[in-house]
Amino acid sequence: MLPRLLMRKNTQGRRDNSSLLLPKSNFFYKYQPIDLVRKYFGEKIGLYFAWLGVYTQMLIPASIVGIIVFLYGCATVDENIPSMEMCDQRNNITMCPLCDRTCNYWKLSSACATARASHLFDNPATVFFSVFMALWAATFMEHWKRKQMRLNYRWDLTGFEEEEDHPRAEYEAKVLEKSLRKEYRNKETEKEKLTWKDRFPAYLTNFVSIIFMIGLTFAIVFGVIIYRISTAAALAISSSPSGRSNIRVTVTATAVIINLVVIIILDELYGCIARWLTQIEVPKTDKSFEERLIFKAFLLKFVNAYTPIFYVAFFKGRFVGRPGQYVYIFHSFRMEECAPGGCLMELCIQLSIIMLGKQLIQNNLFEIGIPKMKKLIRYLKLKRRRPVDHEEYMKKKQRYEIDYNLEPFAGLTPEYMEMIIQFGFVTLFVASFPLAPLFALLNNIIEIRLDAKKFVTELRRPVAVRAKDIGIWYNILRAVGKLAVIINAFVISFTSDFIPRLVYLYMYSESGTMHGFVNHTLSYFNVSDFQEGTAPKEPMELGNQICRYKDYREPPWSENKYEIAKDFWAVLAARLAFVIVFQNLVMFMSDFVDWIIPDIPKDISQQIHKEKVLMVEVFMKEEQGKLHLLETWRDKDKRKGENCNSHSPRSSMSHRGSVSSCHSCHVDV
């Protein structure tokens, strides 16, 4: 994946950035040289590139299955009975207007293109693909744990334990300030520490700021909703026929582009605010600082990236009301309705544009463009200081002096963050966009090379840090994978027409087929029941006083006219039952995959077991050697004692000799 990273040194023994990375054409298909990356940048960055490589490899089967699901939708679009009925002009179904006064009645057959396009992403295969992606996420996590264990064994990290981090300088300064304030000058500052009372103002600021920024995101999304409603109303009264005929496409495309621009701007802003909020908390260690920063940045960027998509998936078209009793915003703007084919097609458009836009603009252009721009600005400033002999000065500069002018390394948080957000796009709403893994795969193939080029040529060489895992990011990945199961269950159940079709097929269809489904989902409305001032200017055809709208309600000739019908409750019960069954079944299958795949590869576990056995044997031999030596000393001491006791006092001379002999024995002992 990563182009071959070759270690070259110039004649002075310093690194040469230009020769370190060789993006030649004959290396583009090679695997990443993870061992060289680890030797040069350290284990922490080496694990990032290894994780990115595993993630990109795992996207290949997901992309293949996603393409098959999309092709299935393309192949069966002409056999889809609901879309065929919607496109049949002989049905001649007159629909109620989409806005007050300015919008006219319209024919259901005019939405034929939208209905056919919706089938590409709303078909039975998408349910299978949602289950597949949930199992894929569990398999990916297990595969990464096994890969991580292999790297830990290869890099001699199996017994590595992180040393206790030293307190940060900011923390020690705060403790010293507290000590001086309490007049503890004669005591050691290490005895003091920051308590929750000391951090309470910072915690309060964090809470209020995060709530404010989440509210700001919601307010911007609400503003885009107002834009969509007002633009649709303005185009409806437009004198241009093309403008009136393409209202939905124009409004959707422009609104999504506005959302994309706002998301990119707020992403950069939220990253800076999250760092500032973490700094005022004054965490004790660098590890604590990094974890708190990651949590805040991920929370804000997650809400920022997915709020517009959540609105389309779960809120748009849910609170519209009915003809004659619509729900209004500011007493003048009607709430948006979904297209006749459902909101899933619009959800697909929203997801694809935001995902591709973020990857192309934020992940790729900004990734290389911003460091190059900063590098150019520093170069121009340096040239302005030495305009005369600048070129000669640059020639005399040493390699490390040139490298010092590069952009400082800001950590791996931005790199992981963009991949985690992409992982959310791939898994959270994959039921509506089966091509998401393919676009993620294409992006990551470029992303690995851009990261490699940035680390080697645009950033200062970071200080090598040892690490045995990717830290808190693994827990975030697991949380996103679990959340994806729930969200996909709700998307299939409430956003798509999968459940209403099943209910109609097995409960209401007279022929046992989908014929009549479209008519079953449309309710009746008598145009004489419009509120005053809301009826269209152009009257209906002569002899026709009934228009149709998508809902399950009683007809106007019923005793409880326009009340919610029993069909609605049957469909709602089926939807909730599907969510419960789908969620529990897929969760069980994911946990089964997690249980059946061992975290440690068999060959690695056997090798570790052999090493432990060898270590035990070495310790046993060492202990046996010590015991044998001790027994030898004891036998020697015993023999010398017996020799001393065997001497008899026959004469004074012999007595003096035995005493000296025994004395020598005791001395030896």
mmCIF file of N, CA and C in Angstrom, residues 46-147:
data_model
loop_
_atom_site.group_PDB
_atom_site.id
_atom_site.type_symbol
_atom_site.label_atom_id
_atom_site.label_comp_id
_atom_site.label_asym_id
_atom_site.label_seq_id
_atom_site.Cartn_x
_atom_site.Cartn_y
_atom_site.Cartn_z
ATOM 1 N N GLY A 46 3.982 3.599 13.252
ATOM 2 C CA GLY A 46 3.969 2.338 12.531
ATOM 3 C C GLY A 46 2.641 1.612 12.681
ATOM 4 N N LEU A 47 2.059 1.643 13.893
ATOM 5 C CA LEU A 47 0.758 1.016 14.107
ATOM 6 C C LEU A 47 -0.347 1.740 13.347
ATOM 7 N N TYR A 48 -0.228 3.057 13.210
ATOM 8 C CA TYR A 48 -1.248 3.792 12.435
ATOM 9 C C TYR A 48 -1.257 3.337 10.983
ATOM 10 N N PHE A 49 -0.082 3.273 10.368
ATOM 11 C CA PHE A 49 -0.026 2.847 8.968
ATOM 12 C C PHE A 49 -0.434 1.376 8.822
ATOM 13 N N ALA A 50 -0.099 0.557 9.820
ATOM 14 C CA ALA A 50 -0.530 -0.843 9.766
ATOM 15 C C ALA A 50 -2.047 -0.936 9.860
ATOM 16 N N TRP A 51 -2.650 -0.172 10.769
ATOM 17 C CA TRP A 51 -4.115 -0.179 10.897
ATOM 18 C C TRP A 51 -4.775 0.332 9.618
ATOM 19 N N LEU A 52 -4.229 1.392 9.044
ATOM 20 C CA LEU A 52 -4.796 1.932 7.809
ATOM 21 C C LEU A 52 -4.694 0.918 6.682
ATOM 22 N N GLY A 53 -3.608 0.157 6.632
ATOM 23 C CA GLY A 53 -3.463 -0.868 5.606
ATOM 24 C C GLY A 53 -4.463 -1.995 5.785
ATOM 25 N N VAL A 54 -4.666 -2.444 7.044
ATOM 26 C CA VAL A 54 -5.647 -3.508 7.308
ATOM 27 C C VAL A 54 -7.054 -3.032 6.967
ATOM 28 N N TYR A 55 -7.387 -1.803 7.341
ATOM 29 C CA TYR A 55 -8.706 -1.243 7.042
ATOM 30 C C TYR A 55 -8.942 -1.167 5.539
ATOM 31 N N THR A 56 -7.933 -0.741 4.805
ATOM 32 C CA THR A 56 -8.066 -0.642 3.346
ATOM 33 C C THR A 56 -8.204 -2.023 2.714
ATOM 34 N N GLN A 57 -7.467 -3.004 3.196
ATOM 35 C CA GLN A 57 -7.601 -4.362 2.676
ATOM 36 C C GLN A 57 -8.995 -4.931 2.933
ATOM 37 N N MET A 58 -9.511 -4.669 4.122
ATOM 38 C CA MET A 58 -10.832 -5.201 4.458
ATOM 39 C C MET A 58 -11.947 -4.527 3.657
ATOM 40 N N LEU A 59 -11.685 -3.338 3.110
ATOM 41 C CA LEU A 59 -12.694 -2.674 2.286
ATOM 42 C C LEU A 59 -12.870 -3.351 0.921
ATOM 43 N N ILE A 60 -11.915 -4.171 0.523
ATOM 44 C CA ILE A 60 -12.009 -4.816 -0.799
ATOM 45 C C ILE A 60 -13.208 -5.766 -0.864
ATOM 46 N N PRO A 61 -13.366 -6.735 0.058
ATOM 47 C CA PRO A 61 -14.565 -7.590 -0.032
ATOM 48 C C PRO A 61 -15.855 -6.815 0.174
ATOM 49 N N ALA A 62 -15.851 -5.795 1.046
ATOM 50 C CA ALA A 62 -17.060 -4.991 1.241
ATOM 51 C C ALA A 62 -17.429 -4.248 -0.035
ATOM 52 N N SER A 63 -16.436 -3.761 -0.764
ATOM 53 C CA SER A 63 -16.701 -3.063 -2.021
ATOM 54 C C SER A 63 -17.270 -4.013 -3.065
ATOM 55 N N ILE A 64 -16.743 -5.220 -3.127
ATOM 56 C CA ILE A 64 -17.230 -6.199 -4.117
ATOM 57 C C ILE A 64 -18.696 -6.545 -3.845
ATOM 58 N N VAL A 65 -19.021 -6.808 -2.578
ATOM 59 C CA VAL A 65 -20.413 -7.136 -2.241
ATOM 60 C C VAL A 65 -21.319 -5.939 -2.490
ATOM 61 N N GLY A 66 -20.845 -4.715 -2.178
ATOM 62 C CA GLY A 66 -21.644 -3.522 -2.434
ATOM 63 C C GLY A 66 -21.934 -3.324 -3.907
ATOM 64 N N ILE A 67 -20.947 -3.585 -4.763
ATOM 65 C CA ILE A 67 -21.159 -3.479 -6.209
ATOM 66 C C ILE A 67 -22.175 -4.509 -6.678
ATOM 67 N N ILE A 68 -22.089 -5.731 -6.134
ATOM 68 C CA ILE A 68 -23.055 -6.778 -6.512
ATOM 69 C C ILE A 68 -24.474 -6.367 -6.117
ATOM 70 N N VAL A 69 -24.623 -5.791 -4.913
ATOM 71 C CA VAL A 69 -25.944 -5.347 -4.460
ATOM 72 C C VAL A 69 -26.475 -4.236 -5.367
ATOM 73 N N PHE A 70 -25.612 -3.309 -5.744
ATOM 74 C CA PHE A 70 -26.042 -2.217 -6.632
ATOM 75 C C PHE A 70 -26.420 -2.752 -8.010
ATOM 76 N N LEU A 71 -25.640 -3.690 -8.528
ATOM 77 C CA LEU A 71 -25.964 -4.272 -9.833
ATOM 78 C C LEU A 71 -27.262 -5.077 -9.770
ATOM 79 N N TYR A 72 -27.515 -5.702 -8.624
ATOM 80 C CA TYR A 72 -28.793 -6.405 -8.464
ATOM 81 C C TYR A 72 -29.962 -5.422 -8.573
ATOM 82 N N GLY A 73 -29.817 -4.263 -7.949
ATOM 83 C CA GLY A 73 -30.857 -3.254 -8.063
ATOM 84 C C GLY A 73 -31.049 -2.771 -9.485
ATOM 85 N N CYS A 74 -29.932 -2.604 -10.214
ATOM 86 C CA CYS A 74 -30.031 -2.190 -11.616
ATOM 87 C C CYS A 74 -30.693 -3.267 -12.471
ATOM 88 N N ALA A 75 -30.406 -4.532 -12.180
ATOM 89 C CA ALA A 75 -30.936 -5.624 -13.001
ATOM 90 C C ALA A 75 -32.413 -5.861 -12.757
ATOM 91 N N THR A 76 -32.898 -5.534 -11.556
ATOM 92 C CA THR A 76 -34.295 -5.830 -11.219
ATOM 93 C C THR A 76 -35.191 -4.606 -11.248
ATOM 94 N N VAL A 77 -34.672 -3.464 -11.706
ATOM 95 C CA VAL A 77 -35.479 -2.244 -11.683
ATOM 96 C C VAL A 77 -36.689 -2.358 -12.602
ATOM 97 N N ASP A 78 -36.540 -3.073 -13.715
ATOM 98 C CA ASP A 78 -37.665 -3.226 -14.644
ATOM 99 C C ASP A 78 -38.673 -4.259 -14.167
ATOM 100 N N GLU A 79 -38.313 -5.042 -13.156
ATOM 101 C CA GLU A 79 -39.222 -6.049 -12.627
ATOM 102 C C GLU A 79 -39.888 -5.602 -11.327
ATOM 103 N N ASN A 80 -39.580 -4.405 -10.875
ATOM 104 C CA ASN A 80 -40.143 -3.912 -9.623
ATOM 105 C C ASN A 80 -41.571 -3.429 -9.856
ATOM 106 N N ILE A 81 -42.520 -4.126 -9.297
ATOM 107 C CA ILE A 81 -43.936 -3.840 -9.558
ATOM 108 C C ILE A 81 -44.355 -2.464 -9.035
ATOM 109 N N PRO A 82 -43.978 -2.040 -7.812
ATOM 110 C CA PRO A 82 -44.400 -0.704 -7.363
ATOM 111 C C PRO A 82 -43.937 0.426 -8.274
ATOM 112 N N SER A 83 -42.677 0.386 -8.723
ATOM 113 C CA SER A 83 -42.215 1.449 -9.621
ATOM 114 C C SER A 83 -42.889 1.361 -10.983
ATOM 115 N N MET A 84 -43.195 0.147 -11.441
ATOM 116 C CA MET A 84 -43.918 0.003 -12.713
ATOM 117 C C MET A 84 -45.325 0.596 -12.592
ATOM 118 N N GLU A 85 -45.984 0.354 -11.463
ATOM 119 C CA GLU A 85 -47.307 0.943 -11.268
ATOM 120 C C GLU A 85 -47.238 2.464 -11.185
ATOM 121 N N MET A 86 -46.192 2.975 -10.547
ATOM 122 C CA MET A 86 -46.060 4.417 -10.425
ATOM 123 C C MET A 86 -45.779 5.069 -11.777
ATOM 124 N N CYS A 87 -45.077 4.348 -12.644
ATOM 125 C CA CYS A 87 -44.754 4.888 -13.961
ATOM 126 C C CYS A 87 -45.879 4.683 -14.983
ATOM 127 N N ASP A 88 -46.867 3.887 -14.638
ATOM 128 C CA ASP A 88 -47.950 3.603 -15.576
ATOM 129 C C ASP A 88 -48.898 4.803 -15.641
ATOM 130 N N GLN A 89 -48.916 5.462 -16.781
ATOM 131 C CA GLN A 89 -49.751 6.648 -16.945
ATOM 132 C C GLN A 89 -51.234 6.315 -17.012
ATOM 133 N N ARG A 90 -51.572 5.056 -17.217
ATOM 134 C CA ARG A 90 -52.977 4.683 -17.281
ATOM 135 C C ARG A 90 -53.648 4.769 -15.912
ATOM 136 N N ASN A 91 -52.854 4.714 -14.839
ATOM 137 C CA ASN A 91 -53.447 4.836 -13.511
ATOM 138 C C ASN A 91 -54.049 6.223 -13.283
ATOM 139 N N ASN A 92 -53.368 7.246 -13.855
ATOM 140 C CA ASN A 92 -53.912 8.610 -13.833
ATOM 141 C C ASN A 92 -54.270 9.060 -12.414
ATOM 142 N N ILE A 93 -53.343 8.844 -11.458
ATOM 143 C CA ILE A 93 -53.583 9.221 -10.065
ATOM 144 C C ILE A 93 -53.219 10.684 -9.877
ATOM 145 N N THR A 94 -54.162 11.478 -9.404
ATOM 146 C CA THR A 94 -53.937 12.903 -9.153
ATOM 147 C C THR A 94 -53.501 13.088 -7.702
ATOM 148 N N MET A 95 -52.343 13.705 -7.521
ATOM 149 C CA MET A 95 -51.773 13.899 -6.193
ATOM 150 C C MET A 95 -52.074 15.304 -5.688
ATOM 151 N N CYS A 96 -52.165 15.445 -4.366
ATOM 152 C CA CYS A 96 -52.395 16.748 -3.743
ATOM 153 C C CYS A 96 -51.158 17.628 -3.912
ATOM 154 N N PRO A 97 -51.319 18.960 -3.931
ATOM 155 C CA PRO A 97 -50.182 19.871 -4.166
ATOM 156 C C PRO A 97 -49.146 19.781 -3.053
ATOM 157 N N LEU A 98 -47.885 20.067 -3.414
ATOM 158 C CA LEU A 98 -46.765 19.976 -2.479
ATOM 159 C C LEU A 98 -46.552 21.252 -1.683
ATOM 160 N N CYS A 99 -47.244 22.334 -2.037
ATOM 161 C CA CYS A 99 -47.161 23.571 -1.279
ATOM 162 C C CYS A 99 -48.497 24.297 -1.387
ATOM 163 N N ASP A 100 -48.676 25.334 -0.594
ATOM 164 C CA ASP A 100 -49.952 26.038 -0.556
ATOM 165 C C ASP A 100 -50.056 27.043 -1.703
ATOM 166 N N ARG A 101 -51.227 27.139 -2.287
ATOM 167 C CA ARG A 101 -51.642 28.130 -3.280
ATOM 168 C C ARG A 101 -50.845 28.050 -4.576
ATOM 169 N N THR A 102 -49.517 28.212 -4.512
ATOM 170 C CA THR A 102 -48.730 28.311 -5.739
ATOM 171 C C THR A 102 -48.530 26.969 -6.426
ATOM 172 N N CYS A 103 -48.550 25.870 -5.677
ATOM 173 C CA CYS A 103 -48.344 24.554 -6.288
ATOM 174 C C CYS A 103 -49.674 23.993 -6.788
ATOM 175 N N ASN A 104 -49.621 23.301 -7.899
ATOM 176 C CA ASN A 104 -50.813 22.723 -8.515
ATOM 177 C C ASN A 104 -50.881 21.228 -8.228
ATOM 178 N N TYR A 105 -52.012 20.652 -8.600
ATOM 179 C CA TYR A 105 -52.145 19.196 -8.549
ATOM 180 C C TYR A 105 -51.214 18.574 -9.595
ATOM 181 N N TRP A 106 -50.746 17.371 -9.318
ATOM 182 C CA TRP A 106 -49.792 16.745 -10.229
ATOM 183 C C TRP A 106 -50.091 15.251 -10.326
ATOM 184 N N LYS A 107 -49.576 14.650 -11.385
ATOM 185 C CA LYS A 107 -49.791 13.231 -11.657
ATOM 186 C C LYS A 107 -48.672 12.395 -11.042
ATOM 187 N N LEU A 108 -49.060 11.278 -10.472
ATOM 188 C CA LEU A 108 -48.071 10.401 -9.833
ATOM 189 C C LEU A 108 -47.067 9.862 -10.845
ATOM 190 N N SER A 109 -47.484 9.692 -12.084
ATOM 191 C CA SER A 109 -46.578 9.145 -13.102
ATOM 192 C C SER A 109 -45.417 10.081 -13.406
ATOM 193 N N SER A 110 -45.530 11.359 -13.023
ATOM 194 C CA SER A 110 -44.420 12.289 -13.272
ATOM 195 C C SER A 110 -43.223 12.000 -12.371
ATOM 196 N N ALA A 111 -43.413 11.228 -11.308
ATOM 197 C CA ALA A 111 -42.315 10.852 -10.402
ATOM 198 C C ALA A 111 -41.741 9.495 -10.756
ATOM 199 N N CYS A 112 -41.906 9.084 -12.002
ATOM 200 C CA CYS A 112 -41.443 7.762 -12.425
ATOM 201 C C CYS A 112 -39.934 7.611 -12.255
ATOM 202 N N ALA A 113 -39.167 8.634 -12.671
ATOM 203 C CA ALA A 113 -37.699 8.538 -12.605
ATOM 204 C C ALA A 113 -37.222 8.383 -11.163
ATOM 205 N N THR A 114 -37.833 9.137 -10.251
ATOM 206 C CA THR A 114 -37.444 9.036 -8.838
ATOM 207 C C THR A 114 -37.751 7.653 -8.272
ATOM 208 N N ALA A 115 -38.901 7.097 -8.657
ATOM 209 C CA ALA A 115 -39.275 5.773 -8.161
ATOM 210 C C ALA A 115 -38.318 4.699 -8.665
ATOM 211 N N ARG A 116 -37.944 4.780 -9.938
ATOM 212 C CA ARG A 116 -37.007 3.786 -10.484
ATOM 213 C C ARG A 116 -35.630 3.927 -9.856
ATOM 214 N N ALA A 117 -35.196 5.165 -9.629
ATOM 215 C CA ALA A 117 -33.883 5.365 -9.010
ATOM 216 C C ALA A 117 -33.880 4.889 -7.555
ATOM 217 N N SER A 118 -35.001 5.037 -6.859
ATOM 218 C CA SER A 118 -35.056 4.595 -5.462
ATOM 219 C C SER A 118 -34.885 3.091 -5.344
ATOM 220 N N HIS A 119 -35.342 2.352 -6.349
ATOM 221 C CA HIS A 119 -35.225 0.891 -6.282
ATOM 222 C C HIS A 119 -33.765 0.440 -6.324
ATOM 223 N N LEU A 120 -32.876 1.263 -6.887
ATOM 224 C CA LEU A 120 -31.466 0.882 -6.932
ATOM 225 C C LEU A 120 -30.881 0.725 -5.538
ATOM 226 N N PHE A 121 -31.438 1.466 -4.566
ATOM 227 C CA PHE A 121 -30.909 1.431 -3.207
ATOM 228 C C PHE A 121 -31.931 0.923 -2.198
ATOM 229 N N ASP A 122 -33.149 0.703 -2.638
ATOM 230 C CA ASP A 122 -34.198 0.225 -1.739
ATOM 231 C C ASP A 122 -34.766 -1.076 -2.296
ATOM 232 N N ASN A 123 -34.061 -2.160 -2.050
ATOM 233 C CA ASN A 123 -34.482 -3.472 -2.531
ATOM 234 C C ASN A 123 -34.098 -4.514 -1.483
ATOM 235 N N PRO A 124 -34.583 -5.740 -1.600
ATOM 236 C CA PRO A 124 -34.276 -6.757 -0.570
ATOM 237 C C PRO A 124 -32.786 -7.013 -0.366
ATOM 238 N N ALA A 125 -31.977 -6.754 -1.389
ATOM 239 C CA ALA A 125 -30.540 -7.013 -1.245
ATOM 240 C C ALA A 125 -29.889 -6.076 -0.239
ATOM 241 N N THR A 126 -30.448 -4.870 -0.052
ATOM 242 C CA THR A 126 -29.857 -3.937 0.906
ATOM 243 C C THR A 126 -29.970 -4.449 2.342
ATOM 244 N N VAL A 127 -31.015 -5.233 2.623
ATOM 245 C CA VAL A 127 -31.140 -5.829 3.960
ATOM 246 C C VAL A 127 -30.008 -6.829 4.189
ATOM 247 N N PHE A 128 -29.762 -7.655 3.200
ATOM 248 C CA PHE A 128 -28.642 -8.590 3.295
ATOM 249 C C PHE A 128 -27.322 -7.846 3.453
ATOM 250 N N PHE A 129 -27.167 -6.755 2.712
ATOM 251 C CA PHE A 129 -25.914 -6.002 2.769
ATOM 252 C C PHE A 129 -25.716 -5.365 4.144
ATOM 253 N N SER A 130 -26.794 -4.927 4.788
ATOM 254 C CA SER A 130 -26.680 -4.375 6.140
ATOM 255 C C SER A 130 -26.183 -5.428 7.121
ATOM 256 N N VAL A 131 -26.725 -6.640 7.029
ATOM 257 C CA VAL A 131 -26.256 -7.731 7.888
ATOM 258 C C VAL A 131 -24.792 -8.052 7.585
ATOM 259 N N PHE A 132 -24.467 -8.086 6.298
ATOM 260 C CA PHE A 132 -23.093 -8.386 5.906
ATOM 261 C C PHE A 132 -22.117 -7.354 6.463
ATOM 262 N N MET A 133 -22.479 -6.064 6.393
ATOM 263 C CA MET A 133 -21.562 -5.020 6.855
ATOM 264 C C MET A 133 -21.406 -5.050 8.371
ATOM 265 N N ALA A 134 -22.456 -5.451 9.100
ATOM 266 C CA ALA A 134 -22.306 -5.590 10.553
ATOM 267 C C ALA A 134 -21.313 -6.700 10.885
ATOM 268 N N LEU A 135 -21.415 -7.830 10.185
ATOM 269 C CA LEU A 135 -20.452 -8.914 10.384
ATOM 270 C C LEU A 135 -19.075 -8.514 9.877
ATOM 271 N N TRP A 136 -19.055 -7.723 8.816
ATOM 272 C CA TRP A 136 -17.766 -7.239 8.294
ATOM 273 C C TRP A 136 -17.055 -6.386 9.330
ATOM 274 N N ALA A 137 -17.797 -5.501 10.001
ATOM 275 C CA ALA A 137 -17.185 -4.645 11.018
ATOM 276 C C ALA A 137 -16.604 -5.486 12.155
ATOM 277 N N ALA A 138 -17.346 -6.519 12.602
ATOM 278 C CA ALA A 138 -16.834 -7.388 13.668
ATOM 279 C C ALA A 138 -15.602 -8.155 13.203
ATOM 280 N N THR A 139 -15.621 -8.623 11.960
ATOM 281 C CA THR A 139 -14.465 -9.350 11.420
ATOM 282 C C THR A 139 -13.258 -8.439 11.293
ATOM 283 N N PHE A 140 -13.505 -7.214 10.867
ATOM 284 C CA PHE A 140 -12.409 -6.245 10.742
ATOM 285 C C PHE A 140 -11.741 -5.990 12.088
ATOM 286 N N MET A 141 -12.530 -5.835 13.154
ATOM 287 C CA MET A 141 -11.953 -5.591 14.466
ATOM 288 C C MET A 141 -11.133 -6.792 14.937
ATOM 289 N N GLU A 142 -11.640 -8.000 14.689
ATOM 290 C CA GLU A 142 -10.895 -9.191 15.094
ATOM 291 C C GLU A 142 -9.626 -9.356 14.260
ATOM 292 N N HIS A 143 -9.727 -9.080 12.982
ATOM 293 C CA HIS A 143 -8.555 -9.183 12.112
ATOM 294 C C HIS A 143 -7.471 -8.197 12.541
ATOM 295 N N TRP A 144 -7.903 -6.990 12.943
ATOM 296 C CA TRP A 144 -6.916 -6.011 13.376
ATOM 297 C C TRP A 144 -6.258 -6.441 14.691
ATOM 298 N N LYS A 145 -7.031 -7.020 15.616
ATOM 299 C CA LYS A 145 -6.419 -7.477 16.864
ATOM 300 C C LYS A 145 -5.365 -8.547 16.608
ATOM 301 N N ARG A 146 -5.641 -9.428 15.664
ATOM 302 C CA ARG A 146 -4.663 -10.468 15.335
ATOM 303 C C ARG A 146 -3.426 -9.852 14.674
ATOM 304 N N LYS A 147 -3.635 -8.916 13.769
ATOM 305 C CA LYS A 147 -2.509 -8.240 13.124
ATOM 306 C C LYS A 147 -1.693 -7.468 14.145
#
